[in-house]
Coordinates of C-alpha atoms in Angstrom, one line a residue:
M24 CA -13.9 11.3 -16.7
P25 CA -11.5 10.0 -19.1
E26 CA -12.0 8.9 -22.4
I27 CA -12.1 4.9 -22.6
I28 CA -11.2 3.4 -25.5
E29 CA -11.1 -0.3 -24.4
N30 CA -11.4 -3.2 -26.1
F31 CA -11.2 -6.7 -24.3
Y32 CA -10.5 -8.7 -27.1
G33 CA -7.3 -7.1 -28.1
D34 CA -3.8 -6.9 -27.3
N35 CA -5.1 -4.5 -24.1
L36 CA -6.6 -5.2 -21.3
Y37 CA -7.7 -1.6 -20.6
T38 CA -6.8 1.7 -21.8
F39 CA -7.8 5.3 -21.0
T40 CA -7.2 9.2 -21.1
N41 CA -6.3 11.2 -19.1
P42 CA -5.4 15.3 -19.4
T43 CA -2.1 16.0 -18.5
C44 CA -1.3 18.9 -16.0
S45 CA 1.0 22.0 -15.7
C46 CA 2.5 21.3 -12.1
K47 CA 5.1 23.8 -10.3
E48 CA 5.4 23.6 -6.2
D49 CA 4.5 26.4 -3.6
V50 CA 6.6 26.9 -1.0
I51 CA 5.0 29.0 2.0
Y52 CA 7.3 29.8 4.8
E53 CA 4.6 31.0 7.0
A54 CA 7.0 31.2 10.3
P55 CA 10.3 32.1 11.2
D56 CA 12.3 28.3 12.7
T57 CA 9.2 26.1 11.2
E58 CA 8.9 23.6 8.0
P59 CA 7.7 25.6 5.2
H60 CA 4.6 24.4 3.6
R61 CA 5.1 23.0 0.1
T62 CA 2.2 22.6 -2.4
F63 CA 1.9 21.9 -5.9
K64 CA -0.1 23.7 -8.2
M65 CA -1.4 21.7 -11.1
Y66 CA -3.2 23.1 -14.2
P67 CA -4.7 21.0 -16.2
E68 CA -3.8 21.2 -19.9
N69 CA -5.7 20.4 -23.5
N70 CA -3.4 17.5 -24.1
T71 CA -4.2 13.9 -23.1
A72 CA -1.8 11.3 -21.8
R73 CA -3.6 7.8 -23.2
F74 CA -2.5 4.8 -21.6
A75 CA -3.3 0.7 -21.6
Y76 CA -2.9 -2.1 -19.5
K77 CA -0.8 -5.0 -21.4
A78 CA -0.1 -8.5 -20.3
K79 CA 3.1 -9.0 -19.4
K80 CA 4.1 -5.2 -19.5
G81 CA 1.4 -3.2 -17.1
L82 CA 0.3 -0.4 -17.4
V83 CA 2.5 1.6 -20.3
R84 CA 1.5 4.8 -21.9
I85 CA 1.1 4.9 -25.6
N86 CA 1.1 6.9 -28.5
S87 CA -2.1 7.8 -30.8
N88 CA -0.9 4.2 -32.9
G89 CA -1.1 2.2 -29.2
T90 CA 2.7 1.6 -29.4
A91 CA 4.2 2.0 -25.6
E92 CA 5.5 6.2 -25.6
Q93 CA 6.7 5.1 -21.8
E94 CA 6.4 1.4 -20.0
N95 CA 6.3 1.0 -16.7
I96 CA 4.1 3.6 -15.0
L97 CA 3.2 1.6 -11.4
G98 CA 7.2 1.2 -11.3
A99 CA 7.5 4.7 -12.1
F100 CA 5.1 6.3 -10.0
I101 CA 6.6 3.8 -6.9
G102 CA 9.7 5.5 -7.5
L103 CA 8.2 9.1 -7.1
S104 CA 8.2 8.5 -2.9
T105 CA 12.0 9.0 -3.1
A106 CA 12.6 11.0 -5.9
S107 CA 12.9 14.5 -6.2
R108 CA 10.4 17.4 -6.2
N109 CA 11.9 18.1 -10.1
K110 CA 11.0 14.3 -10.9
I111 CA 7.5 14.5 -9.2
E112 CA 6.8 17.5 -11.2
R113 CA 8.1 15.8 -14.0
F114 CA 6.2 12.5 -13.9
L115 CA 3.0 14.8 -12.7
N116 CA 3.4 16.9 -16.6
E117 CA 3.5 13.8 -18.4
N118 CA 0.8 11.3 -17.4
G119 CA -1.5 14.1 -15.3
F120 CA -2.8 14.2 -12.0
L121 CA -4.2 11.0 -9.8
F122 CA -7.8 12.2 -10.0
P123 CA -9.5 14.7 -12.5
L124 CA -8.5 18.6 -11.8
L125 CA -11.1 21.9 -12.2
P126 CA -10.4 23.4 -15.4
D127 CA -9.4 27.2 -15.7
E128 CA -7.5 27.0 -12.4
Y129 CA -4.6 26.0 -10.4
N130 CA -5.4 23.0 -8.2
P131 CA -3.1 23.1 -4.9
I132 CA -2.2 19.9 -4.1
D133 CA -0.6 19.2 -0.3
V134 CA 2.9 17.1 -1.2
D135 CA 3.3 15.4 1.7
A136 CA 0.1 14.3 1.2
L137 CA 0.4 12.8 -2.7
I138 CA 3.8 11.2 -1.5
A139 CA 2.0 9.7 1.8
I140 CA 0.1 8.4 -1.4
V141 CA 3.3 7.1 -3.4
K142 CA 4.3 4.9 -0.3
R143 CA 1.1 3.6 0.0
L144 CA 0.5 1.6 -3.0
K145 CA 4.6 1.0 -3.1
A146 CA 3.8 -0.5 1.0
T147 CA 1.3 -2.5 -1.0
V148 CA 3.5 -3.8 -3.7
D149 CA 6.2 -4.7 -1.6
L150 CA 3.6 -6.3 0.3
M151 CA 2.6 -8.3 -3.0
T152 CA 5.8 -9.1 -3.1
A153 CA 6.8 -10.4 0.1
V154 CA 3.9 -12.9 0.4
G155 CA 4.9 -14.1 -3.6
S156 CA 8.5 -14.8 -2.9
N157 CA 9.3 -18.3 -2.9
K158 CA 11.3 -17.7 0.3
K159 CA 8.9 -15.7 2.5
D160 CA 10.4 -13.8 5.1
Y161 CA 6.9 -14.3 7.4
A162 CA 7.8 -11.8 10.2
Q163 CA 8.8 -9.6 7.5
I164 CA 5.5 -10.2 5.4
I165 CA 3.8 -9.3 9.1
Q166 CA 5.5 -6.1 9.7
L167 CA 4.6 -5.1 6.2
A168 CA 0.9 -5.4 6.4
L169 CA 0.9 -3.5 10.2
D170 CA 3.0 -0.5 8.3
L171 CA 0.3 -0.7 5.3
T172 CA -2.3 -1.4 7.8
L173 CA -2.4 1.7 10.4
S174 CA -0.7 4.0 8.3
D175 CA -1.9 7.4 8.6
P176 CA -4.8 8.5 6.7
I177 CA -4.5 9.8 3.6
M178 CA -7.1 13.0 2.4
I179 CA -7.0 14.8 -0.9
Q180 CA -10.0 17.4 -2.3
V181 CA -9.5 18.4 -6.1
A182 CA -12.5 19.2 -7.9
N183 CA -15.1 16.7 -7.6
T184 CA -12.9 14.1 -5.6
N185 CA -12.4 13.8 -1.6
Y186 CA -9.8 11.1 -1.7
T187 CA -9.5 9.2 1.5
S188 CA -6.9 6.7 1.8
C189 CA -8.8 2.9 3.0
Q190 CA -9.3 2.3 6.3
H191 CA -8.3 -1.7 7.2
R192 CA -10.6 -3.7 9.7
L193 CA -7.8 -3.9 11.7
Y194 CA -7.5 -0.1 11.7
Q195 CA -10.6 0.2 13.3
L196 CA -10.9 -2.8 15.5
L197 CA -8.1 -1.0 17.2
S198 CA -9.6 2.2 17.3
L199 CA -12.3 0.3 19.0
A200 CA -11.0 -0.6 21.5
D201 CA -11.6 1.9 24.2
Q202 CA -15.4 1.2 23.8
I203 CA -14.9 -2.7 24.8
S204 CA -14.9 -3.4 28.6
V205 CA -14.0 -6.7 30.5
S206 CA -16.0 -9.5 29.4
R207 CA -18.5 -10.8 31.9
D208 CA -16.4 -14.1 32.3
N209 CA -13.1 -12.3 32.7
A210 CA -14.8 -9.8 35.1
M211 CA -16.3 -12.3 37.2
L212 CA -13.0 -13.9 37.4
E213 CA -11.0 -11.0 38.8
E214 CA -14.1 -10.1 41.1
Q215 CA -13.5 -13.7 42.4
G216 CA -9.7 -13.2 43.3
G217 CA -8.5 -15.0 40.0
E218 CA -5.1 -15.1 39.0
F219 CA -5.7 -15.3 35.2
F220 CA -7.6 -14.2 32.7
F221 CA -8.8 -16.9 29.5
A222 CA -9.3 -16.0 26.4
E223 CA -9.6 -18.2 22.9
D224 CA -6.7 -18.9 21.0
T225 CA -7.2 -19.4 17.2
L226 CA -3.4 -20.3 16.8
T227 CA -3.6 -23.3 19.4
D228 CA -6.9 -24.1 20.1
E229 CA -6.5 -24.2 23.7
L230 CA -7.7 -21.3 26.0
Y231 CA -4.7 -18.7 26.8
K232 CA -3.9 -17.9 30.1
Y233 CA -3.2 -14.3 30.8
A234 CA -1.8 -12.8 34.1
I235 CA -4.5 -10.4 35.3
Y236 CA -2.0 -8.1 37.2
D237 CA -0.1 -7.9 33.7
Y238 CA -3.1 -7.5 31.8
N239 CA -4.0 -4.4 34.5
E240 CA -0.4 -3.1 34.4
I241 CA -0.7 -2.4 30.2
M242 CA -4.5 -0.7 30.7
Y243 CA -2.5 1.6 33.4
D244 CA -0.5 2.5 31.4
H245 CA -2.4 3.3 28.8
D246 CA -4.7 5.8 31.4
N247 CA -1.3 7.2 31.9
A248 CA -0.2 7.6 27.9
C249 CA 3.2 5.6 28.7
G250 CA 2.5 2.6 27.2
D251 CA 2.2 1.3 23.7
D252 CA -1.0 2.3 22.2
I253 CA -1.1 -0.6 19.9
E254 CA 0.1 -3.3 22.3
W255 CA -2.4 -1.8 24.8
A256 CA -5.5 -2.4 22.1
I257 CA -4.4 -5.7 21.0
T258 CA -4.5 -7.2 24.3
K259 CA -7.9 -5.4 25.6
L260 CA -9.0 -7.4 21.9
F261 CA -6.9 -10.2 22.7
V262 CA -8.9 -11.0 25.9
N263 CA -12.0 -9.2 25.7
Y264 CA -13.7 -9.6 21.9
C265 CA -14.8 -12.2 19.9
G266 CA -15.7 -10.8 16.8
S267 CA -15.1 -13.1 13.1
P268 CA -13.1 -15.4 12.9
T269 CA -11.4 -12.8 10.2
E270 CA -11.1 -10.7 12.6
R271 CA -9.6 -12.8 15.4
S272 CA -7.3 -14.6 13.8
M273 CA -5.8 -11.6 12.8
I274 CA -6.2 -10.4 16.1
D275 CA -4.4 -13.3 17.6
L276 CA -1.3 -12.9 15.6
I277 CA -0.8 -9.9 15.7
F278 CA -1.0 -10.2 19.5
H279 CA 1.5 -13.1 19.8
Y280 CA 3.6 -11.1 17.2
L281 CA 4.0 -8.2 19.6
H282 CA 3.9 -10.5 23.4
D283 CA 6.4 -13.1 21.9
A284 CA 8.6 -10.2 20.7
K285 CA 11.5 -11.2 23.4
S286 CA 11.2 -14.7 23.0
G287 CA 10.9 -15.1 19.2
L288 CA 7.2 -15.9 17.3
V289 CA 7.6 -19.8 16.2
Y290 CA 5.8 -19.9 12.9
N291 CA 4.8 -22.8 12.6
E292 CA 1.9 -24.3 9.7
R293 CA -0.9 -22.5 11.9
V294 CA 1.2 -19.2 12.3
K295 CA 2.4 -18.9 8.8
S296 CA -1.2 -19.7 7.6
A297 CA -3.0 -17.4 9.6
T298 CA 0.4 -14.8 8.4
L299 CA -0.6 -15.2 4.9
A300 CA -4.4 -14.5 5.5
F301 CA -3.7 -11.3 7.0
A302 CA -1.4 -10.2 4.3
K303 CA -3.9 -11.0 2.0
F304 CA -7.0 -9.8 3.3
T305 CA -4.8 -7.0 3.5
I306 CA -4.3 -6.7 0.3
G307 CA -7.4 -7.5 -0.9
E308 CA -8.9 -4.7 1.3
E309 CA -6.5 -2.3 -0.3
I310 CA -6.9 -2.8 -4.0
N311 CA -11.0 -3.5 -3.9
H312 CA -10.8 0.4 -1.8
H313 CA -9.0 2.0 -4.7
I314 CA -11.1 0.3 -8.2
T315 CA -14.9 1.1 -6.6
G316 CA -15.2 3.6 -9.4
I317 CA -14.3 1.4 -12.2
H318 CA -17.3 -0.7 -13.7
P319 CA -18.2 -2.4 -16.5
E320 CA -20.4 -1.2 -19.5
Y321 CA -21.2 -2.0 -22.9
D322 CA -20.3 0.0 -25.9
A323 CA -23.8 0.2 -28.4
E324 CA -21.1 1.9 -30.8
T325 CA -18.6 -1.0 -31.0
M326 CA -20.5 -3.9 -29.7
E327 CA -18.1 -4.4 -27.4
P328 CA -17.6 -4.9 -23.8
T329 CA -15.3 -1.8 -22.2
W330 CA -14.0 -0.6 -18.6
K331 CA -15.4 2.4 -17.6
V332 CA -11.9 3.6 -15.6
D333 CA -12.5 6.8 -13.5
S334 CA -8.8 8.1 -12.6
L335 CA -4.9 7.6 -12.7
M336 CA -5.1 6.1 -9.0
G337 CA -7.5 3.8 -10.3
A338 CA -5.7 3.0 -12.9
L339 CA -2.5 2.3 -11.2
Y340 CA -4.3 0.2 -8.7
F341 CA -6.6 -1.5 -11.2
S342 CA -2.7 -2.7 -12.6
L343 CA -2.2 -4.8 -10.0
F344 CA -5.7 -5.9 -9.1
Y345 CA -4.3 -7.8 -12.8
L346 CA -1.0 -8.8 -11.8
R347 CA -0.8 -12.7 -11.7
S348 CA 1.1 -12.5 -8.2
K349 CA 1.6 -16.1 -7.9
T350 CA 4.1 -16.0 -11.7
E351 CA 4.6 -12.1 -11.6
L352 CA 6.2 -9.7 -9.2
Y353 CA 7.4 -6.0 -8.9
R354 CA 10.9 -5.8 -8.1
P355 CA 13.1 -2.7 -6.6
C356 CA 16.2 -1.5 -9.6
G357 CA 19.1 -3.1 -9.1
N358 CA 20.7 1.1 -9.2
P359 CA 21.0 2.1 -6.1
K360 CA 20.6 5.2 -8.2
C361 CA 17.6 4.4 -9.7
S362 CA 14.4 4.1 -7.6
N363 CA 12.0 2.2 -10.5
Y364 CA 10.7 -0.9 -9.7
F365 CA 9.2 -2.9 -12.3
L366 CA 7.8 -6.0 -13.3
V367 CA 9.0 -9.3 -13.7
K368 CA 8.5 -13.1 -13.3
S369 CA 8.8 -14.1 -10.0
T370 CA 11.4 -17.4 -10.5
S371 CA 13.4 -15.0 -12.0
S372 CA 16.8 -14.1 -9.8
K373 CA 18.9 -12.6 -12.7
T374 CA 16.6 -9.7 -13.7
K375 CA 18.2 -7.0 -11.3
Y376 CA 17.5 -4.2 -13.3
C377 CA 14.4 -2.2 -14.8
C378 CA 16.1 -1.2 -17.7
S379 CA 19.5 -2.1 -20.0
R380 CA 20.4 1.9 -19.2
C381 CA 20.8 1.1 -15.5
A382 CA 22.0 -2.8 -16.0
N383 CA 24.7 -0.8 -18.2
N384 CA 25.4 1.8 -15.7
M385 CA 25.9 -0.7 -13.3
T386 CA 28.3 -2.5 -15.0
Q387 CA 30.3 1.0 -16.1
A388 CA 30.4 1.5 -12.4
R389 CA 31.6 -2.1 -11.8
Y390 CA 34.3 -1.5 -14.1
R391 CA 35.2 1.6 -13.0
Q392 CA 35.8 0.3 -9.1
K393 CA 37.6 -2.2 -10.1
K394 CA 40.4 -0.3 -12.5
Q395 CA 40.5 2.1 -9.5
S396 CA 41.2 -1.3 -6.6
E397 CA 43.5 -2.2 -8.9
Q398 CA 45.5 1.4 -9.4

């Protein structure tokens, strides 16, 4: 467990230490004409990296005297989604691994699984940024929430940690669609030769008329493995599943998002409200899943409250827990050669770069481009 040196009443909302590690990539070629299997072999070192969450700065790595040694740890981690292997190794060497490692041996970690974790955290941040934007793109918000909700599960086993990524409620519902039968009322309508199934639609407060022939076509396509599984599952749920108000709102929203794609979903106030509710519910599930190992603890030695932070992974998501989403957001750096995200006020439209170095590099690039165009 990382050592806790937390003070609720100081400048840091939480602090903890994480052992640094030696990280090397191991590439195994298992067969000709196939992609090699890439693994990071990580060995925990005796040194430790110290972290703190500072208000208005986010998660930073600190020196022994408490000053920031490296700022914007979350933004740097998100940037690893498109970074070189060397940059990933350097981040892990400096900050340690996401979870505690077994001592005195090399811990193998699948590279693809690690990058998938990075992309998942990036997707969460992108969704939070889209929801907090003053000019909301509701179609983008739905797609970002869907991408996060339906992303493939990630599993990593290291030391005493068996990590499994968050399985969202919508993902679970879609997985259960196979077990849902046509509702009794709809079955009776079909037996009587009716033309339509009827479904209660929370986005309109009216009964939605769904042609039985079209419904059966979608069901048949799935049985013959030639349809869209998501469209099949959401259609079956929309027509036959009642569920809780939250579940029904998500189902109705995604149904219309998919089925109204050709004509275009009309983003009236009710649809906008359902979109934001779906996105916020998704963000809440994702963050809460990753901070379950964190809990308050009273330090009898200092007679002060502390947070027990279980891992670097938990700390990264805990920094989102503390993010003031109405006034702060993470923005990608405007330097195309930099993949970092940085914390900025949501009302700030002029701040485009994560650091003065990137700003200077872009100024010099524009100057060189201007000189070349004048020649």
